Amino acid sequence: MRASARLFADHADLWGRITTHPFVLAAADGSMTQEAFDRWIVADHHFVVGFRRYLGRMLELAPDEPSRDLLSGGITALTPELQLFRDAAMERGLDLDAEPGPIALGYTSFIQASPADGFEVGMAVLLGAERAYHDAWKAVRATAEEHSPYWGFIDNWSSAGFGAYVDAIAATVDRLGGAAVGPPAKRAFSRVVRFELAFWDAVHDGDPWP
Amino acid sequence: MRASARLFADHADLWGRITTHPFVLAAADGSMTQEAFDRWIVADHHFVVGFRRYLGRMLELAPDEPSRDLLSGGITALTPELQLFRDAAMERGLDLDAEPGPIALGYTSFIQASPADGFEVGMAVLLGAERAYHDAWKAVRATAEEHSPYWGFIDNWSSAGFGAYVDAIAATVDRLGGAAVGPPAKRAFSRVVRFELAFWDAVHDGDPWP
Amino acid sequence: MRASARLFADHADLWGRITTHPFVLAAADGSMTQEAFDRWIVADHHFVVGFRRYLGRMLELAPDEPSRDLLSGGITALTPELQLFRDAAMERGLDLDAEPGPIALGYTSFIQASPADGFEVGMAVLLGAERAYHDAWKAVRATAEEHSPYWGFIDNWSSAGFGAYVDAIAATVDRLGGAAVGPPAKRAFSRVVRFELAFWDAVHDGDPWP
Amino acid sequence: MRASARLFADHADLWGRITTHPFVLAAADGSMTQEAFDRWIVADHHFVVGFRRYLGRMLELAPDEPSRDLLSGGITALTPELQLFRDAAMERGLDLDAEPGPIALGYTSFIQASPADGFEVGMAVLLGAERAYHDAWKAVRATAEEHSPYWGFIDNWSSAGFGAYVDAIAATVDRLGGAAVGPPAKRAFSRVVRFELAFWDAVHDGDPWP
C-alpha cells in the first residue's frame, strides 16, 4: 500500500462521514436552505483566504523544486476559485468580512499553523483537505443537475483537473515518505478530517461564540 | 487614554465575563470537580506548549531589541510554568498528550497563526491572553486559600512579577501604537477574549469532536 | 512625490550604477564571455529559487486580498521564468545545483529573511529587486539584438507585462505607506541595491569562498 | 560514530581552520589592533541580534518539548551575552547600529533563513555555529590572560556551561538523526563553517560594499 493510501485507510471510519455528511447530502439533492448556503459561502471564503496564506508558507518551506512547482500551481488555481466566492457573494449581497464563528476560525487557524510542524506534516494536511473537497463535491456532482445554483463550486472541486492535482499531492506524500506519514502527520491528517466535519456541522447548524 | 487601555475599554462587556466565568468562580470557591480541573490541566498544557512556540515566532518577528528582550523574558518564564503542569500531571496520572478538543486546538492554533498578521497584531494577542490570565487568577486568589490544590497555578499568574510583565506588554503596545491598536489588532484582541471564554466553557463542560 | 518614488530618489546615486554596471553593459553590447554568462545562469537560478520561497512567505504575511492577489500573480509568473533557466542550463550542460559563492548565497538569504522585518519591509525589498531587473534588462534591450543568445531573459524582464507588475508593486507600496517607506524599509531597500551590485560583481569576477 | 560527530569528521579540513584563523590567533596572543576588535564587536553584535531571532524561529518549529526546552535555554543565555556587547560598545563609544558589510549581513541572513529548510537543517546550523565559537574561544583562552580586555567574551564561550550546551545540541542532532545529518543538513553545516571563516576575514580585513 502506498504511504498516502495508508493515511486514508487508517481513518476509513472518519473518511466515510465526509461524503455522507448532511451538508453534502443537502447540496446534492437540492434541499439546502438558502441561509445555509449563504453561511457556507462566507465561512468557506474565510477558509480559502487562510488556505492561500498556508500554501504561501508551504511554498517557502518546500524542500525541492518539484514540490515548489506543485504548490505554485495550487496557488495559481486559487485565483479563479476565490473569484467564484467573490462573484457569489456579490450576487447574493453577502458580507465576506463577517466575523467567523469559533469552528471556522479555529479550523482555518489550524491549517495556517500546521506548517510549523514541518513541511511533511503540512503535506499530510494538504492531502486531507483537498481530497475531502474532491470526494465531497464528486458525491454532490453525481446527483446535482448542471443547473444547480452551486454548479460553479461543484465543478471546481469535482473536475478531472482538480482530481489530478489531488493525485499529484498524494504522489508527493509518497515520495517524501517518512515524516509525511509518521505519527505527527497522521495526527494532523486526522485533525483535518475531524475539523472538516465540525466545519460542515457549523455551516449547517450555526457556529456561535459563547 | 493610552492605546492599550483603549483595547480593554472597547471590549469591556466581554472582559467583564473573564473574571466571572463559572470556571473561574469554581476555582475560587473550591467547588470545581476534580474531573474539570484535570481536563483543564491537560487542555491548558496543550495551550502553553503552543503559546511558547508562538512566543518564539514573535521573538523572530520583533522589530527592536527592547521588544526582543521582553519576549525573551516571557520565554524564560515559561520554563517553571511548564514544570507546574508537568508536575501536576505526574501527581495526578494525567496524559498530557491526550488529543485536545476542537476549541482547545482551534484556540491554540489561532494564537500560533496570529503573528502572520504582523508583529503588532501578535502583540495585541499577547496582551489579551496574558492579562486575561492575570485578571482571572487574581480573582481566584482573592478568595482561594493558600492550601488550595491549585495554589501553584494561582500564584504563577496572580503574582506581582507576572503583573509587571503584563504592564510591560501594555507599555510595548503603547510604544508601537498605530498597527498595534488598529482594526486588525482590535479584531484579534476580541477573538482572544472570545476564544478564552469558549476555552473555559470547553474545560467546564467538555470539548467533544463531532 | 509618491512614497515609492521617494525610495528611488533617496538612493539615486546607487540606482544610477544599476544600468551602467559592467555586467549589464557587457550583456547589452554582446561582449560578455560565455564563462561569465554561464556563471550568471547558475547564480541567478539559485537566486530565483530562493526568491520564489520569499514570495511564498510574503503571500503568507500579506494583510489583504489585493496584496495577496498581486503576490499570487508574481508566483505564477515565476513558472515560465524558472523554465528559462532550466532550459538554458540544459542546453549549456550547466549544473544548477553547483554551490553558490558567499555573495550569491548571502544576497539570496537576505531576500528570504527580509519578511521577518515585517510585510512592509518585504514590499520595499520586492520593489527594489524587481525594478532593478526591469531597469537593467531594459537597458540591455535597447542595444541588444533580438538574436542575442540572452533574448529570452532580456524579454522576460524588459517586457511591458513585467513593467506593469513593477508598477503594481509600487502602487501597493504607496497604498501601504507608513512602514513601507519608514527607516527599516529604506534600509532594506538600500541593502537590496547594494547586494544587487555586489552580486553582479561576483558574477562578473567570481565569488570565491575563503 | 555518532551522527553529529560525522558532521565534524566530514568537514575536518575546514574545521581545522577555525582555531587557527588569524583573528583567533591575534585574540589569543594579544596582537589584535583595537580597530579590528571594535569592528568585531559591532559585526558580531549584529550577528547575535539576528541569531536570537533565528533561535526564536527554531523554538517555533521545534517538534517536541525536550528540543523546545533546549532552545528556550539558549534564548535565555543570550540575555547576558548581549549585555556583554552592549557594555563593551558603551565603554568604547561604538555605534551598534552601524551598517554591516555584505559578509556580516549575508552570514546573519543565512542563519535567519536556515530554518526554512526544516528544523533538522536548522539544528545542524546551530551545532556548527555554537561549536565554532566554543572551539575558537577555548583556543584563545588557552593562551590569553584573565586580564585580557576580551576576557568577558572569552569566558562566555569557552566556559564549561557553554560546552555543556554545545554537547546538548549535539545530543539533539543525534536523537533527531535522519534529516539532521542528511545532504541538506551537511550542506548547511558546511556553509556555516565557510561563512564563519569569511566573517573573521571580514572583521580582520574589512567588509566593504562595492
mmCIF file with all atom_site columns, C-alpha atoms in Angstrom, chain D residues 19-121:
data_model
loop_
_atom_site.group_PDB
_atom_site.id
_atom_site.type_symbol
_atom_site.label_atom_id
_atom_site.label_alt_id
_atom_site.label_comp_id
_atom_site.label_asym_id
_atom_site.label_entity_id
_atom_site.label_seq_id
_atom_site.pdbx_PDB_ins_code
_atom_site.Cartn_x
_atom_site.Cartn_y
_atom_site.Cartn_z
_atom_site.occupancy
_atom_site.B_iso_or_equiv
_atom_site.pdbx_formal_charge
_atom_site.auth_seq_id
_atom_site.auth_comp_id
_atom_site.auth_asym_id
_atom_site.auth_atom_id
_atom_site.pdbx_PDB_model_num
ATOM 1   C CA . THR D 1 19  ? 41.004 27.528 15.669 1.00 0.00 ? 19  THR D CA 1
ATOM 2   C CA . THR D 1 20  ? 43.964 28.765 13.641 1.00 0.00 ? 20  THR D CA 1
ATOM 3   C CA . HIS D 1 21  ? 42.340 31.700 11.892 1.00 0.00 ? 21  HIS D CA 1
ATOM 4   C CA . PRO D 1 22  ? 44.435 34.922 12.140 1.00 0.00 ? 22  PRO D CA 1
ATOM 5   C CA . PHE D 1 23  ? 41.596 36.642 14.014 1.00 0.00 ? 23  PHE D CA 1
ATOM 6   C CA . VAL D 1 24  ? 41.564 33.890 16.637 1.00 0.00 ? 24  VAL D CA 1
ATOM 7   C CA . LEU D 1 25  ? 45.370 33.795 16.903 1.00 0.00 ? 25  LEU D CA 1
ATOM 8   C CA . ALA D 1 26  ? 45.514 37.583 17.298 1.00 0.00 ? 26  ALA D CA 1
ATOM 9   C CA . ALA D 1 27  ? 42.871 37.449 20.040 1.00 0.00 ? 27  ALA D CA 1
ATOM 10  C CA . ALA D 1 28  ? 44.905 34.784 21.813 1.00 0.00 ? 28  ALA D CA 1
ATOM 11  C CA . ASP D 1 29  ? 48.344 36.412 21.692 1.00 0.00 ? 29  ASP D CA 1
ATOM 12  C CA . GLY D 1 30  ? 47.097 39.938 22.343 1.00 0.00 ? 30  GLY D CA 1
ATOM 13  C CA . SER D 1 31  ? 48.278 41.270 18.986 1.00 0.00 ? 31  SER D CA 1
ATOM 14  C CA . MET D 1 32  ? 44.882 42.329 17.713 1.00 0.00 ? 32  MET D CA 1
ATOM 15  C CA . THR D 1 33  ? 44.546 46.008 16.898 1.00 0.00 ? 33  THR D CA 1
ATOM 16  C CA . GLN D 1 34  ? 41.899 47.978 18.730 1.00 0.00 ? 34  GLN D CA 1
ATOM 17  C CA . GLU D 1 35  ? 40.340 48.810 15.348 1.00 0.00 ? 35  GLU D CA 1
ATOM 18  C CA . ALA D 1 36  ? 39.884 45.129 14.494 1.00 0.00 ? 36  ALA D CA 1
ATOM 19  C CA . PHE D 1 37  ? 38.390 44.346 17.886 1.00 0.00 ? 37  PHE D CA 1
ATOM 20  C CA . ASP D 1 38  ? 35.997 47.278 17.600 1.00 0.00 ? 38  ASP D CA 1
ATOM 21  C CA . ARG D 1 39  ? 34.939 46.069 14.132 1.00 0.00 ? 39  ARG D CA 1
ATOM 22  C CA . TRP D 1 40  ? 34.360 42.617 15.593 1.00 0.00 ? 40  TRP D CA 1
ATOM 23  C CA . ILE D 1 41  ? 32.187 43.937 18.439 1.00 0.00 ? 41  ILE D CA 1
ATOM 24  C CA . VAL D 1 42  ? 29.862 45.755 16.043 1.00 0.00 ? 42  VAL D CA 1
ATOM 25  C CA . ALA D 1 43  ? 29.749 42.960 13.453 1.00 0.00 ? 43  ALA D CA 1
ATOM 26  C CA . ASP D 1 44  ? 29.299 40.170 15.977 1.00 0.00 ? 44  ASP D CA 1
ATOM 27  C CA . HIS D 1 45  ? 26.610 42.113 17.820 1.00 0.00 ? 45  HIS D CA 1
ATOM 28  C CA . HIS D 1 46  ? 24.745 42.371 14.519 1.00 0.00 ? 46  HIS D CA 1
ATOM 29  C CA . PHE D 1 47  ? 25.154 38.613 14.205 1.00 0.00 ? 47  PHE D CA 1
ATOM 30  C CA . VAL D 1 48  ? 23.927 37.827 17.733 1.00 0.00 ? 48  VAL D CA 1
ATOM 31  C CA . VAL D 1 49  ? 20.873 40.073 17.266 1.00 0.00 ? 49  VAL D CA 1
ATOM 32  C CA . GLY D 1 50  ? 19.943 38.017 14.200 1.00 0.00 ? 50  GLY D CA 1
ATOM 33  C CA . PHE D 1 51  ? 20.926 34.789 15.950 1.00 0.00 ? 51  PHE D CA 1
ATOM 34  C CA . ARG D 1 52  ? 18.413 35.398 18.744 1.00 0.00 ? 52  ARG D CA 1
ATOM 35  C CA . ARG D 1 53  ? 15.690 35.891 16.149 1.00 0.00 ? 53  ARG D CA 1
ATOM 36  C CA . TYR D 1 54  ? 16.770 32.628 14.483 1.00 0.00 ? 54  TYR D CA 1
ATOM 37  C CA . LEU D 1 55  ? 16.536 30.836 17.862 1.00 0.00 ? 55  LEU D CA 1
ATOM 38  C CA . GLY D 1 56  ? 13.010 32.235 18.204 1.00 0.00 ? 56  GLY D CA 1
ATOM 39  C CA . ARG D 1 57  ? 12.029 30.734 14.878 1.00 0.00 ? 57  ARG D CA 1
ATOM 40  C CA . MET D 1 58  ? 13.683 27.443 15.813 1.00 0.00 ? 58  MET D CA 1
ATOM 41  C CA . LEU D 1 59  ? 11.645 27.396 19.029 1.00 0.00 ? 59  LEU D CA 1
ATOM 42  C CA . GLU D 1 60  ? 8.503  27.820 16.927 1.00 0.00 ? 60  GLU D CA 1
ATOM 43  C CA . LEU D 1 61  ? 9.455  24.935 14.633 1.00 0.00 ? 61  LEU D CA 1
ATOM 44  C CA . ALA D 1 62  ? 10.853 22.527 17.241 1.00 0.00 ? 62  ALA D CA 1
ATOM 45  C CA . PRO D 1 63  ? 8.980  19.200 17.216 1.00 0.00 ? 63  PRO D CA 1
ATOM 46  C CA . ASP D 1 64  ? 8.975  18.202 20.899 1.00 0.00 ? 64  ASP D CA 1
ATOM 47  C CA . GLU D 1 65  ? 9.299  19.578 24.423 1.00 0.00 ? 65  GLU D CA 1
ATOM 48  C CA . PRO D 1 66  ? 12.925 18.470 25.012 1.00 0.00 ? 66  PRO D CA 1
ATOM 49  C CA . SER D 1 67  ? 14.127 20.365 21.937 1.00 0.00 ? 67  SER D CA 1
ATOM 50  C CA . ARG D 1 68  ? 11.980 23.370 22.915 1.00 0.00 ? 68  ARG D CA 1
ATOM 51  C CA . ASP D 1 69  ? 13.465 23.305 26.425 1.00 0.00 ? 69  ASP D CA 1
ATOM 52  C CA . LEU D 1 70  ? 16.959 23.284 24.884 1.00 0.00 ? 70  LEU D CA 1
ATOM 53  C CA . LEU D 1 71  ? 16.247 26.261 22.614 1.00 0.00 ? 71  LEU D CA 1
ATOM 54  C CA . SER D 1 72  ? 14.485 28.123 25.381 1.00 0.00 ? 72  SER D CA 1
ATOM 55  C CA . GLY D 1 73  ? 17.632 27.783 27.476 1.00 0.00 ? 73  GLY D CA 1
ATOM 56  C CA . GLY D 1 74  ? 19.693 29.047 24.549 1.00 0.00 ? 74  GLY D CA 1
ATOM 57  C CA . ILE D 1 75  ? 17.489 32.130 24.261 1.00 0.00 ? 75  ILE D CA 1
ATOM 58  C CA . THR D 1 76  ? 17.750 32.793 27.999 1.00 0.00 ? 76  THR D CA 1
ATOM 59  C CA . ALA D 1 77  ? 21.553 32.614 27.808 1.00 0.00 ? 77  ALA D CA 1
ATOM 60  C CA . LEU D 1 78  ? 21.640 35.346 25.162 1.00 0.00 ? 78  LEU D CA 1
ATOM 61  C CA . THR D 1 79  ? 20.478 37.982 27.649 1.00 0.00 ? 79  THR D CA 1
ATOM 62  C CA . PRO D 1 80  ? 23.834 38.250 29.450 1.00 0.00 ? 80  PRO D CA 1
ATOM 63  C CA . GLU D 1 81  ? 25.701 37.656 26.168 1.00 0.00 ? 81  GLU D CA 1
ATOM 64  C CA . LEU D 1 82  ? 24.007 40.639 24.510 1.00 0.00 ? 82  LEU D CA 1
ATOM 65  C CA . GLN D 1 83  ? 24.775 42.672 27.623 1.00 0.00 ? 83  GLN D CA 1
ATOM 66  C CA . LEU D 1 84  ? 28.488 41.968 27.122 1.00 0.00 ? 84  LEU D CA 1
ATOM 67  C CA . PHE D 1 85  ? 28.264 43.554 23.667 1.00 0.00 ? 85  PHE D CA 1
ATOM 68  C CA . ARG D 1 86  ? 26.170 46.492 24.851 1.00 0.00 ? 86  ARG D CA 1
ATOM 69  C CA . ASP D 1 87  ? 28.568 47.186 27.713 1.00 0.00 ? 87  ASP D CA 1
ATOM 70  C CA . ALA D 1 88  ? 31.659 46.891 25.519 1.00 0.00 ? 88  ALA D CA 1
ATOM 71  C CA . ALA D 1 89  ? 30.143 49.220 22.917 1.00 0.00 ? 89  ALA D CA 1
ATOM 72  C CA . MET D 1 90  ? 29.224 51.762 25.596 1.00 0.00 ? 90  MET D CA 1
ATOM 73  C CA . GLU D 1 91  ? 32.736 51.725 27.076 1.00 0.00 ? 91  GLU D CA 1
ATOM 74  C CA . ARG D 1 92  ? 34.336 52.130 23.673 1.00 0.00 ? 92  ARG D CA 1
ATOM 75  C CA . GLY D 1 93  ? 31.842 54.583 22.221 1.00 0.00 ? 93  GLY D CA 1
ATOM 76  C CA . LEU D 1 94  ? 30.868 52.258 19.356 1.00 0.00 ? 94  LEU D CA 1
ATOM 77  C CA . ASP D 1 95  ? 27.657 52.581 17.313 1.00 0.00 ? 95  ASP D CA 1
ATOM 78  C CA . LEU D 1 96  ? 25.998 49.160 17.376 1.00 0.00 ? 96  LEU D CA 1
ATOM 79  C CA . ASP D 1 97  ? 23.589 50.272 14.631 1.00 0.00 ? 97  ASP D CA 1
ATOM 80  C CA . ALA D 1 98  ? 26.392 50.879 12.121 1.00 0.00 ? 98  ALA D CA 1
ATOM 81  C CA . GLU D 1 99  ? 25.573 49.275 8.778  1.00 0.00 ? 99  GLU D CA 1
ATOM 82  C CA . PRO D 1 100 ? 27.127 45.798 8.414  1.00 0.00 ? 100 PRO D CA 1
ATOM 83  C CA . GLY D 1 101 ? 29.183 44.810 5.383  1.00 0.00 ? 101 GLY D CA 1
ATOM 84  C CA . PRO D 1 102 ? 27.986 42.242 2.837  1.00 0.00 ? 102 PRO D CA 1
ATOM 85  C CA . ILE D 1 103 ? 29.603 39.250 4.542  1.00 0.00 ? 103 ILE D CA 1
ATOM 86  C CA . ALA D 1 104 ? 28.303 40.118 8.027  1.00 0.00 ? 104 ALA D CA 1
ATOM 87  C CA . LEU D 1 105 ? 24.837 40.818 6.632  1.00 0.00 ? 105 LEU D CA 1
ATOM 88  C CA . GLY D 1 106 ? 24.870 37.777 4.347  1.00 0.00 ? 106 GLY D CA 1
ATOM 89  C CA . TYR D 1 107 ? 26.054 35.380 7.066  1.00 0.00 ? 107 TYR D CA 1
ATOM 90  C CA . THR D 1 108 ? 23.472 36.639 9.568  1.00 0.00 ? 108 THR D CA 1
ATOM 91  C CA . SER D 1 109 ? 20.739 36.408 6.916  1.00 0.00 ? 109 SER D CA 1
ATOM 92  C CA . PHE D 1 110 ? 21.824 32.865 6.097  1.00 0.00 ? 110 PHE D CA 1
ATOM 93  C CA . ILE D 1 111 ? 21.419 31.864 9.749  1.00 0.00 ? 111 ILE D CA 1
ATOM 94  C CA . GLN D 1 112 ? 17.992 33.518 9.921  1.00 0.00 ? 112 GLN D CA 1
ATOM 95  C CA . ALA D 1 113 ? 16.792 31.897 6.678  1.00 0.00 ? 113 ALA D CA 1
ATOM 96  C CA . SER D 1 114 ? 18.093 28.408 7.511  1.00 0.00 ? 114 SER D CA 1
ATOM 97  C CA . PRO D 1 115 ? 15.064 27.111 9.491  1.00 0.00 ? 115 PRO D CA 1
ATOM 98  C CA . ALA D 1 116 ? 13.020 27.391 6.269  1.00 0.00 ? 116 ALA D CA 1
ATOM 99  C CA . ASP D 1 117 ? 14.960 24.304 5.152  1.00 0.00 ? 117 ASP D CA 1
ATOM 100 C CA . GLY D 1 118 ? 13.451 22.380 8.064  1.00 0.00 ? 118 GLY D CA 1
ATOM 101 C CA . PHE D 1 119 ? 14.083 22.157 11.794 1.00 0.00 ? 119 PHE D CA 1
ATOM 102 C CA . GLU D 1 120 ? 16.710 19.450 11.392 1.00 0.00 ? 120 GLU D CA 1
ATOM 103 C CA . VAL D 1 121 ? 18.754 21.579 8.986  1.00 0.00 ? 121 VAL D CA 1
#
